[in-house]
C-alpha cells in the first residue's frame, strides 16, 4: 500500500484529535454527576447557582489540557 | 462507565436536593426559642421557615394547635412526595419501598379512626400521604365502612396479598394483630427490595436491619415497662434484624424487668449509647427510647457521609425531617397542655 502526502502531519492530526476527543469524554464523565448535583442544589436554593457553576466548570480544565496538547502538536511540533 | 443514570438511579441529583433541604431543617437553637413561645407564636415562627406554604394553606381552615399539626404533616408529606418524584430507577424503587411505611401508617390511622367512630375529617387530620397511595386513594379507603373492606381495598391498591391480615382480624377481633402484620410486611418488603449487589446497597440494607433491631428492642423494653415479658412479647417480634434474631429476642423477652435485661442487652452494638440509661437506679424508658432514636440519627448521619451517592443520605434526611415534625408537634402539644419546658425539652430528639 502506498501512502500519499505527509504521513507525519497526518499522525499529528490524529494525535490532536485523540487528545481533544478523549479529554472531552473524560470531562463529560466528570461533569455528569456534578451537573446533576448542581441542578439538584439550584432547584432547592437558587442562591447556590454561583458555587454550583464553579464546581460545574472545574472538569473543563481536563479538556483544556487536551486542547493545549492538540495545539502544541499542530503548531509547534 | 457510560451507563445511563436513569436505570441505575439519579443519586447525584436527588442527594444534592436532599442535602440542600437538610440545611434548612430547624436546629437546637430554634427548638430552644420555640420552647419559650406560645402556640400562636410557634405558628408564626414556623411560617417563616419551610412550612410557609402549608401554614398559609391551612390557616383559613384550622387554627391553634390543629394548624401546627396539620401544616407540619402536610409539609412532610409534600417533601417526601417531591423526593419520590425527583428520584429515578433503582433509587426510586428504594425510596418508594422506604416510604411504604407511610401507606401502612395511613391505613392504621384509617382503621383506628373507623374503630373509634371518628368522622372523615378527623381521620384526614392525621394522614400523611407521602407513600405510593395518593390523597385520592386514601379518600377511597376512608369512605369504606368495614375494616375488612378497607384492608382488602388497601391490598388491591398496593398489590399485596392481605388475606392473612383479614383472617387475623376475623379470628382475633382486634386491630392490634393486623397492625403487627402490617409492620412485619413493611420491613419484609423493604428488605426484599434492596439487592445488596454494591457496597452502598449493602450499607442501606444493614441500616434497615439496624432499624429493625432498634424497633424490636424498643418494643421488648416498652412491654417490660408494662410488666409483660416472656412468650407474649415474641408475637410482636419483627424478623430480619441485624443482631436481634429470634434466639436473642427470646432471651431479652424472658427477663422480667429492664434492669434484669441489662446483662443481655450489653451484647448489642449500640449498648454503649443506652448503657447509662439502662443501668441507672430508676430506669426511665423514655430516656432509653430517646437515646436509641439519637443513635439511629447518628448512624444515618455517619453513613450518609461515607456513601454520598447512595440511598442513605435520602433516608438520613427523611428521618431528620420526621423528627423535626415530631419535635415541633411535641413542643406545641406540650405548651398547649401546660407541661414544664424542661420536660418538653427532654421529650425532644435533638
CSV table of C-alpha atoms in Angstrom, one decimal:
chain,number,residue,atom,x,y,z
A,1,UNK,CA,0.0,0.0,0.0
A,2,UNK,CA,1.4,3.4,-0.9
A,3,UNK,CA,0.8,6.3,1.5
A,4,UNK,CA,0.5,9.7,-0.2
A,5,UNK,CA,1.2,13.1,1.3
A,6,UNK,CA,2.9,13.8,4.6
A,7,UNK,CA,2.4,10.8,7.0
A,8,UNK,CA,3.8,12.7,10.0
A,9,UNK,CA,1.3,15.6,9.6
A,10,UNK,CA,-1.5,13.0,9.4
A,11,UNK,CA,-0.3,11.3,12.6
A,12,UNK,CA,-0.1,14.7,14.4
A,13,UNK,CA,-3.6,15.4,13.3
A,14,UNK,CA,-4.8,12.1,14.6
A,15,UNK,CA,-3.0,12.7,17.9
A,16,UNK,CA,-4.5,16.1,18.2
A,17,UNK,CA,-8.0,14.7,17.6
A,18,UNK,CA,-7.5,12.0,20.1
A,19,UNK,CA,-6.2,14.5,22.7
A,20,UNK,CA,-9.2,16.7,22.4
A,21,UNK,CA,-11.7,13.8,21.9
A,22,UNK,CA,-10.6,11.6,24.8
A,23,UNK,CA,-10.2,14.5,27.3
A,24,UNK,CA,-13.7,15.7,26.1
A,25,UNK,CA,-15.1,12.3,27.1
A,26,UNK,CA,-13.3,12.5,30.4
A,27,UNK,CA,-14.7,15.9,31.1
A,28,UNK,CA,-18.2,14.7,30.2
A,29,UNK,CA,-17.9,11.8,32.5
A,30,UNK,CA,-16.7,14.0,35.4
A,31,UNK,CA,-19.4,16.6,34.7
A,32,UNK,CA,-22.2,14.1,34.5
A,33,UNK,CA,-22.7,13.8,38.3
A,34,UNK,CA,-21.5,17.3,39.1
A,35,UNK,CA,-24.1,18.7,36.7
A,36,UNK,CA,-26.9,16.6,38.1
A,37,UNK,CA,-25.9,17.6,41.6
A,38,UNK,CA,-25.6,21.2,40.7
A,39,UNK,CA,-29.1,21.3,39.1
A,40,UNK,CA,-30.5,19.5,42.2
A,41,UNK,CA,-28.9,22.0,44.5
A,42,UNK,CA,-30.1,25.0,42.4
A,43,UNK,CA,-33.6,23.6,42.3
A,44,UNK,CA,-33.7,23.8,46.1
A,45,UNK,CA,-31.8,27.0,46.6
A,46,UNK,CA,-31.2,29.5,43.7
A,47,UNK,CA,-28.5,31.3,45.7
A,48,UNK,CA,-26.3,28.3,45.1
A,49,UNK,CA,-26.1,29.0,41.4
A,50,UNK,CA,-22.7,30.7,41.6
A,51,UNK,CA,-21.0,28.0,43.7
A,52,UNK,CA,-22.6,25.2,41.6
A,53,UNK,CA,-21.4,26.9,38.4
A,54,UNK,CA,-17.8,26.9,39.7
A,55,UNK,CA,-17.9,23.2,40.5
A,56,UNK,CA,-19.6,22.5,37.2
A,57,UNK,CA,-16.8,24.1,35.1
A,58,UNK,CA,-13.9,22.6,37.1
A,59,UNK,CA,-13.6,19.5,35.0
A,60,UNK,CA,-13.4,21.7,31.9
A,61,UNK,CA,-9.7,22.0,32.8
A,62,UNK,CA,-9.2,18.4,31.6
A,63,UNK,CA,-10.4,19.2,28.1
A,64,UNK,CA,-8.3,22.4,28.1
A,65,UNK,CA,-5.2,20.3,28.8
A,66,UNK,CA,-6.2,18.2,25.8
A,67,UNK,CA,-6.7,21.3,23.7
A,68,UNK,CA,-3.3,22.6,24.7
A,69,UNK,CA,-1.6,19.3,23.7
A,70,UNK,CA,-3.5,19.4,20.4
A,71,UNK,CA,-2.4,23.0,19.7
A,72,UNK,CA,1.2,22.1,20.6
A,73,UNK,CA,1.0,19.1,18.3
A,74,UNK,CA,-0.3,21.0,15.3
A,75,UNK,CA,1.6,24.3,15.6
A,76,UNK,CA,4.8,23.6,17.5
A,77,UNK,CA,5.8,20.0,16.5
B,1,UNK,CA,-18.5,3.6,32.6
B,2,UNK,CA,-21.0,5.1,30.1
B,3,UNK,CA,-24.1,3.6,31.8
B,4,UNK,CA,-27.1,5.8,31.9
B,5,UNK,CA,-28.0,7.0,35.4
B,6,UNK,CA,-31.8,6.7,34.6
B,7,UNK,CA,-31.7,3.0,35.1
B,8,UNK,CA,-29.2,3.0,38.0
B,9,UNK,CA,-30.8,5.9,39.8
B,10,UNK,CA,-30.1,9.6,39.7
B,11,UNK,CA,-28.2,9.6,43.0
B,12,UNK,CA,-26.2,12.8,42.4
B,13,UNK,CA,-29.3,14.9,41.6
B,14,UNK,CA,-31.5,13.5,44.4
B,15,UNK,CA,-28.8,13.6,47.1
B,16,UNK,CA,-27.9,17.2,46.2
B,17,UNK,CA,-31.6,18.1,46.6
B,18,UNK,CA,-32.0,16.4,50.0
B,19,UNK,CA,-28.7,17.8,51.3
B,20,UNK,CA,-30.0,21.3,50.3
B,21,UNK,CA,-33.3,20.5,52.1
B,22,UNK,CA,-31.4,19.2,55.1
B,23,UNK,CA,-29.6,22.5,55.5
B,24,UNK,CA,-33.0,24.2,56.0
B,25,UNK,CA,-34.1,22.0,58.9
B,26,UNK,CA,-34.5,23.5,62.3
B,27,UNK,CA,-31.7,23.3,64.8
B,28,UNK,CA,-31.4,23.1,68.6
B,29,UNK,CA,-31.4,26.9,68.8
B,30,UNK,CA,-34.7,27.1,67.0
B,31,UNK,CA,-36.2,24.5,69.4
B,32,UNK,CA,-34.9,26.5,72.4
B,33,UNK,CA,-36.6,29.6,71.0
B,34,UNK,CA,-39.8,27.7,70.3
B,35,UNK,CA,-39.9,26.3,73.9
B,36,UNK,CA,-40.3,29.9,75.1
B,37,UNK,CA,-43.2,30.7,72.8
B,38,UNK,CA,-46.9,30.3,72.9
B,39,UNK,CA,-48.7,28.2,70.3
B,40,UNK,CA,-49.6,31.1,68.0
B,41,UNK,CA,-46.0,32.3,68.2
B,42,UNK,CA,-44.8,28.9,67.2
B,43,UNK,CA,-47.2,29.0,64.3
B,44,UNK,CA,-45.8,32.3,63.2
B,45,UNK,CA,-42.2,31.1,63.7
B,46,UNK,CA,-42.6,28.0,61.6
B,47,UNK,CA,-44.5,30.1,59.0
B,48,UNK,CA,-41.2,31.9,58.4
B,49,UNK,CA,-39.4,28.6,57.7
B,50,UNK,CA,-40.0,25.8,55.3
B,51,UNK,CA,-43.6,25.4,56.5
B,52,UNK,CA,-44.7,28.7,55.0
B,53,UNK,CA,-46.9,27.4,52.1
B,54,UNK,CA,-48.7,24.7,54.2
B,55,UNK,CA,-49.3,27.2,57.1
B,56,UNK,CA,-50.9,29.6,54.6
B,57,UNK,CA,-52.9,26.8,53.1
B,58,UNK,CA,-54.4,25.6,56.3
B,59,UNK,CA,-54.6,29.0,58.2
B,60,UNK,CA,-58.1,29.6,56.8
B,61,UNK,CA,-59.4,26.2,57.8
B,62,UNK,CA,-58.0,25.5,61.2
B,63,UNK,CA,-56.2,27.4,64.0
B,64,UNK,CA,-54.0,26.9,67.1
B,65,UNK,CA,-52.5,23.5,67.7
B,66,UNK,CA,-54.5,21.9,64.9
B,67,UNK,CA,-52.9,24.4,62.4
B,68,UNK,CA,-49.4,23.4,63.5
B,69,UNK,CA,-50.2,19.7,63.4
B,70,UNK,CA,-51.9,19.7,60.0
B,71,UNK,CA,-49.4,22.0,58.4
B,72,UNK,CA,-46.4,20.0,59.6
B,73,UNK,CA,-47.8,16.7,58.4
B,74,UNK,CA,-48.8,18.2,55.1
B,75,UNK,CA,-45.3,19.7,54.7
B,76,UNK,CA,-43.7,16.4,55.5
B,77,UNK,CA,-45.9,14.5,53.0
B,78,UNK,CA,-45.2,17.1,50.3
B,79,UNK,CA,-41.5,17.0,50.8
B,80,UNK,CA,-41.3,13.2,50.8
B,81,UNK,CA,-43.5,13.0,47.7
B,82,UNK,CA,-41.2,15.5,46.0
B,83,UNK,CA,-38.2,13.3,46.7
B,84,UNK,CA,-40.0,10.3,45.3
B,85,UNK,CA,-40.9,12.3,42.2
B,86,UNK,CA,-37.4,13.5,41.8
B,87,UNK,CA,-35.8,10.1,42.0
B,88,UNK,CA,-35.4,7.6,39.2
B,89,UNK,CA,-34.6,4.0,38.5
B,90,UNK,CA,-33.2,1.9,41.3
B,91,UNK,CA,-33.2,4.9,43.7
B,92,UNK,CA,-36.9,5.5,43.1
B,93,UNK,CA,-37.7,1.8,43.9
B,94,UNK,CA,-35.8,2.1,47.2
B,95,UNK,CA,-37.4,5.5,48.1
B,96,UNK,CA,-40.8,4.0,47.3
B,97,UNK,CA,-40.2,0.9,49.4
B,98,UNK,CA,-39.0,3.1,52.3
B,99,UNK,CA,-42.0,5.5,52.0
B,100,UNK,CA,-44.3,2.5,52.1
B,101,UNK,CA,-44.3,2.9,55.9
B,102,UNK,CA,-46.5,6.0,55.4
B,103,UNK,CA,-49.0,3.9,53.5
B,104,UNK,CA,-49.0,1.5,56.4
B,105,UNK,CA,-49.3,4.5,58.8
B,106,UNK,CA,-52.3,5.9,56.8
B,107,UNK,CA,-54.0,2.5,56.8
B,108,UNK,CA,-53.5,2.2,60.5
B,109,UNK,CA,-54.9,5.7,61.1
B,110,UNK,CA,-58.0,5.0,58.9
B,111,UNK,CA,-58.6,1.6,60.7
B,112,UNK,CA,-58.2,3.1,64.2
B,113,UNK,CA,-60.3,6.2,63.2
B,114,UNK,CA,-63.1,3.9,62.0
B,115,UNK,CA,-63.0,1.7,65.1
B,116,UNK,CA,-63.3,4.8,67.3
B,117,UNK,CA,-66.1,6.1,65.2
B,118,UNK,CA,-64.3,9.3,64.0
B,119,UNK,CA,-65.7,11.3,61.1
B,120,UNK,CA,-63.8,11.5,57.8
B,121,UNK,CA,-62.4,15.0,58.6
B,122,UNK,CA,-60.9,13.9,61.9
B,123,UNK,CA,-59.2,10.9,60.2
B,124,UNK,CA,-57.9,13.1,57.4
B,125,UNK,CA,-56.1,15.3,60.0
B,126,UNK,CA,-53.6,12.5,60.8
B,127,UNK,CA,-53.0,11.2,57.3
B,128,UNK,CA,-49.6,11.7,55.7
B,129,UNK,CA,-50.0,10.9,52.0
B,130,UNK,CA,-46.3,10.5,51.5
B,131,UNK,CA,-46.3,6.9,50.2
B,132,UNK,CA,-47.4,5.4,47.0
B,133,UNK,CA,-51.1,5.9,47.8
B,134,UNK,CA,-52.2,9.3,46.8
B,135,UNK,CA,-54.7,11.5,48.8
B,136,UNK,CA,-57.4,10.3,46.3
B,137,UNK,CA,-56.6,6.7,47.1
B,138,UNK,CA,-56.8,7.4,50.8
B,139,UNK,CA,-60.2,9.1,50.3
B,140,UNK,CA,-61.4,5.8,48.6
B,141,UNK,CA,-60.4,3.9,51.8
B,142,UNK,CA,-62.0,6.5,54.1
B,143,UNK,CA,-65.4,6.1,52.6
B,144,UNK,CA,-65.4,2.3,53.1
B,145,UNK,CA,-67.2,1.1,56.2
B,146,UNK,CA,-66.0,-2.2,57.4
B,147,UNK,CA,-62.4,-2.9,58.4
B,148,UNK,CA,-62.2,-6.0,56.2
B,149,UNK,CA,-63.2,-3.9,53.1
B,150,UNK,CA,-60.6,-1.3,53.9
B,151,UNK,CA,-57.8,-3.9,54.3
B,152,UNK,CA,-58.9,-5.6,51.1
B,153,UNK,CA,-59.0,-2.4,49.2
B,154,UNK,CA,-55.6,-1.4,50.5
B,155,UNK,CA,-54.2,-4.8,49.4
B,156,UNK,CA,-55.6,-4.3,45.9
B,157,UNK,CA,-54.1,-0.8,45.6
B,158,UNK,CA,-50.7,-1.9,46.9
B,159,UNK,CA,-50.8,-5.3,45.1
B,160,UNK,CA,-50.3,-7.2,48.4
B,161,UNK,CA,-52.0,-10.4,49.5
B,162,UNK,CA,-53.8,-9.3,52.7
B,163,UNK,CA,-55.8,-12.5,53.2
B,164,UNK,CA,-53.7,-13.3,56.2
B,165,UNK,CA,-54.4,-9.8,57.8
B,166,UNK,CA,-58.2,-10.2,57.2
B,167,UNK,CA,-58.1,-13.7,58.7
B,168,UNK,CA,-56.2,-12.4,61.7
B,169,UNK,CA,-58.7,-9.6,62.2
B,170,UNK,CA,-61.6,-12.1,61.9
B,171,UNK,CA,-60.0,-14.5,64.4
B,172,UNK,CA,-58.7,-12.1,66.9
B,173,UNK,CA,-61.3,-9.4,66.5
B,174,UNK,CA,-58.9,-6.6,67.2
B,175,UNK,CA,-56.8,-4.3,65.1
B,176,UNK,CA,-53.6,-5.0,67.0
B,177,UNK,CA,-52.9,-8.2,65.2
B,178,UNK,CA,-53.5,-6.5,61.8
B,179,UNK,CA,-51.1,-3.7,62.8
B,180,UNK,CA,-48.4,-6.1,63.7
B,181,UNK,CA,-48.9,-7.9,60.4
B,182,UNK,CA,-48.6,-4.6,58.5
B,183,UNK,CA,-45.3,-3.7,60.3
B,184,UNK,CA,-43.8,-7.1,59.6
B,185,UNK,CA,-45.0,-6.8,56.0
B,186,UNK,CA,-43.4,-3.4,55.6
B,187,UNK,CA,-40.0,-4.5,56.8
B,188,UNK,CA,-40.1,-7.7,54.8
B,189,UNK,CA,-40.9,-5.9,51.6
B,190,UNK,CA,-38.3,-3.2,52.3
B,191,UNK,CA,-35.6,-5.8,52.9
B,192,UNK,CA,-36.8,-7.6,49.8
B,193,UNK,CA,-36.5,-4.6,47.6
B,194,UNK,CA,-32.8,-4.0,48.5
B,195,UNK,CA,-30.4,-6.0,46.3
B,196,UNK,CA,-27.1,-5.9,48.2
B,197,UNK,CA,-25.1,-6.0,45.0
B,198,UNK,CA,-23.0,-2.9,45.8
B,199,UNK,CA,-21.4,-1.6,49.0
B,200,UNK,CA,-23.8,1.3,49.4
B,201,UNK,CA,-26.8,-1.0,48.8
B,202,UNK,CA,-25.3,-3.4,51.4
B,203,UNK,CA,-24.9,-0.4,53.8
B,204,UNK,CA,-28.5,0.6,53.3
B,205,UNK,CA,-29.7,-3.0,53.9
B,206,UNK,CA,-27.6,-3.0,57.1
B,207,UNK,CA,-29.1,0.3,58.1
B,208,UNK,CA,-32.7,-1.1,57.7
B,209,UNK,CA,-31.7,-4.2,59.7
B,210,UNK,CA,-30.3,-2.0,62.4
B,211,UNK,CA,-33.6,0.0,62.4
B,212,UNK,CA,-35.5,-3.3,62.9
B,213,UNK,CA,-33.2,-4.2,65.8
B,214,UNK,CA,-33.9,-0.8,67.4
B,215,UNK,CA,-37.6,-1.3,66.9
B,216,UNK,CA,-37.6,-4.8,68.4
B,217,UNK,CA,-35.5,-3.7,71.4
B,218,UNK,CA,-37.9,-0.7,71.9
B,219,UNK,CA,-41.0,-3.0,71.8
B,220,UNK,CA,-39.4,-5.5,74.2
B,221,UNK,CA,-38.4,-2.8,76.7
B,222,UNK,CA,-41.8,-1.0,76.4
B,223,UNK,CA,-43.7,-4.2,77.1
B,224,UNK,CA,-41.3,-4.9,80.0
B,225,UNK,CA,-42.1,-1.5,81.5
B,226,UNK,CA,-45.8,-2.6,81.3
B,227,UNK,CA,-45.0,-5.8,83.1
B,228,UNK,CA,-45.3,-8.0,80.0
B,229,UNK,CA,-42.4,-10.5,79.4
B,230,UNK,CA,-41.7,-13.9,78.0
B,231,UNK,CA,-43.6,-15.6,75.2
B,232,UNK,CA,-46.4,-13.0,74.7
B,233,UNK,CA,-43.7,-10.5,73.7
B,234,UNK,CA,-42.5,-12.6,70.8
B,235,UNK,CA,-45.6,-12.2,68.7
B,236,UNK,CA,-44.5,-8.5,68.2
B,237,UNK,CA,-41.1,-9.5,67.1
B,238,UNK,CA,-40.2,-8.3,63.6
B,239,UNK,CA,-37.8,-10.7,61.7
B,240,UNK,CA,-34.9,-9.5,59.6
B,241,UNK,CA,-32.9,-7.6,62.3
B,242,UNK,CA,-29.1,-7.5,62.1
B,243,UNK,CA,-28.3,-8.6,65.6
B,244,UNK,CA,-31.5,-9.3,67.3
B,245,UNK,CA,-32.5,-12.7,65.9
B,246,UNK,CA,-35.3,-14.9,67.4
B,247,UNK,CA,-33.0,-16.5,69.9
B,248,UNK,CA,-31.6,-13.2,71.2
B,249,UNK,CA,-35.0,-11.6,71.2
B,250,UNK,CA,-36.4,-14.5,73.3
B,251,UNK,CA,-33.5,-14.1,75.7
B,252,UNK,CA,-34.3,-10.4,76.0
B,253,UNK,CA,-38.0,-11.0,76.3
B,254,UNK,CA,-37.6,-13.5,79.1
B,255,UNK,CA,-36.1,-11.0,81.6
B,256,UNK,CA,-38.7,-9.7,83.9
B,257,UNK,CA,-37.6,-6.1,84.1
B,258,UNK,CA,-35.4,-3.7,82.1
B,259,UNK,CA,-32.7,-3.8,84.8
B,260,UNK,CA,-32.7,-7.6,84.6
B,261,UNK,CA,-32.2,-7.4,80.8
B,262,UNK,CA,-29.1,-5.1,81.2
B,263,UNK,CA,-26.7,-8.0,81.0
B,264,UNK,CA,-28.2,-9.5,77.8
B,265,UNK,CA,-28.6,-6.0,76.3
B,266,UNK,CA,-24.8,-5.5,76.7
B,267,UNK,CA,-24.2,-7.7,73.6
B,268,UNK,CA,-26.0,-5.1,71.5
B,269,UNK,CA,-23.9,-3.0,69.1
B,270,UNK,CA,-25.5,0.2,70.4
B,271,UNK,CA,-25.4,-0.8,74.1
B,272,UNK,CA,-22.8,1.9,74.9
B,273,UNK,CA,-25.3,4.5,73.8
B,274,UNK,CA,-28.1,3.3,76.1
B,275,UNK,CA,-25.8,1.9,78.9
B,276,UNK,CA,-26.2,4.9,81.3
B,277,UNK,CA,-29.9,5.0,81.0
B,278,UNK,CA,-30.4,1.2,81.3
B,279,UNK,CA,-28.0,0.9,84.3
B,280,UNK,CA,-29.4,3.9,86.2
B,281,UNK,CA,-31.1,3.3,89.5
B,282,UNK,CA,-34.5,4.4,88.3
B,283,UNK,CA,-34.6,3.2,84.7
B,284,UNK,CA,-36.5,5.7,82.5
B,285,UNK,CA,-37.9,4.0,79.4
B,286,UNK,CA,-38.3,7.5,77.8
B,287,UNK,CA,-34.6,8.1,78.2
B,288,UNK,CA,-33.7,4.7,76.7
B,289,UNK,CA,-36.0,5.2,73.7
B,290,UNK,CA,-34.8,8.7,73.1
B,291,UNK,CA,-31.1,7.6,73.2
B,292,UNK,CA,-31.9,4.8,70.7
B,293,UNK,CA,-33.6,7.3,68.4
B,294,UNK,CA,-30.5,9.5,68.7
B,295,UNK,CA,-28.3,6.5,67.8
B,296,UNK,CA,-30.4,5.9,64.7
B,297,UNK,CA,-30.0,9.5,63.7
B,298,UNK,CA,-26.2,9.5,64.3
B,299,UNK,CA,-25.8,6.3,62.3
B,300,UNK,CA,-27.8,7.7,59.4
B,301,UNK,CA,-25.7,10.9,59.5
B,302,UNK,CA,-22.4,9.0,59.6
B,303,UNK,CA,-23.3,6.6,56.8
B,304,UNK,CA,-24.6,9.4,54.6
B,305,UNK,CA,-21.2,11.0,54.7
B,306,UNK,CA,-19.5,7.7,54.0
B,307,UNK,CA,-21.6,6.9,51.0
B,308,UNK,CA,-22.9,10.2,49.5
B,309,UNK,CA,-24.1,8.6,46.2
B,310,UNK,CA,-26.4,6.1,47.8
B,311,UNK,CA,-29.9,5.8,49.3
B,312,UNK,CA,-28.6,6.6,52.8
B,313,UNK,CA,-28.4,10.4,52.6
B,314,UNK,CA,-32.0,10.3,51.4
B,315,UNK,CA,-33.1,8.2,54.4
B,316,UNK,CA,-31.0,10.4,56.6
B,317,UNK,CA,-32.9,13.4,55.5
B,318,UNK,CA,-36.3,11.6,55.8
B,319,UNK,CA,-35.5,10.6,59.4
B,320,UNK,CA,-34.4,14.1,60.3
B,321,UNK,CA,-37.5,15.7,58.7
B,322,UNK,CA,-39.8,13.2,60.5
B,323,UNK,CA,-38.0,14.0,63.8
B,324,UNK,CA,-38.3,17.8,63.2
B,325,UNK,CA,-42.0,17.4,62.6
B,326,UNK,CA,-42.4,15.3,65.8
B,327,UNK,CA,-40.3,17.8,67.8
B,328,UNK,CA,-42.5,20.8,66.6
B,329,UNK,CA,-45.6,18.9,67.4
B,330,UNK,CA,-44.3,17.8,70.8
B,331,UNK,CA,-43.4,21.4,71.7
B,332,UNK,CA,-46.7,22.7,70.5
B,333,UNK,CA,-48.7,20.0,72.3
B,334,UNK,CA,-46.6,20.3,75.4
B,335,UNK,CA,-47.0,24.1,75.6
B,336,UNK,CA,-50.8,23.7,74.9
B,337,UNK,CA,-51.2,21.3,77.8
B,338,UNK,CA,-49.1,23.4,80.1
B,339,UNK,CA,-46.2,21.0,80.5
B,340,UNK,CA,-43.0,22.2,82.1
B,341,UNK,CA,-40.5,23.4,79.5
B,342,UNK,CA,-37.7,21.2,80.8
B,343,UNK,CA,-39.9,18.1,80.5
B,344,UNK,CA,-40.9,19.1,76.9
B,345,UNK,CA,-37.2,19.5,76.1
B,346,UNK,CA,-36.5,16.0,77.5
B,347,UNK,CA,-39.0,14.6,75.0
B,348,UNK,CA,-37.3,16.2,72.0
B,349,UNK,CA,-34.8,14.3,69.9
B,350,UNK,CA,-32.1,16.8,69.0
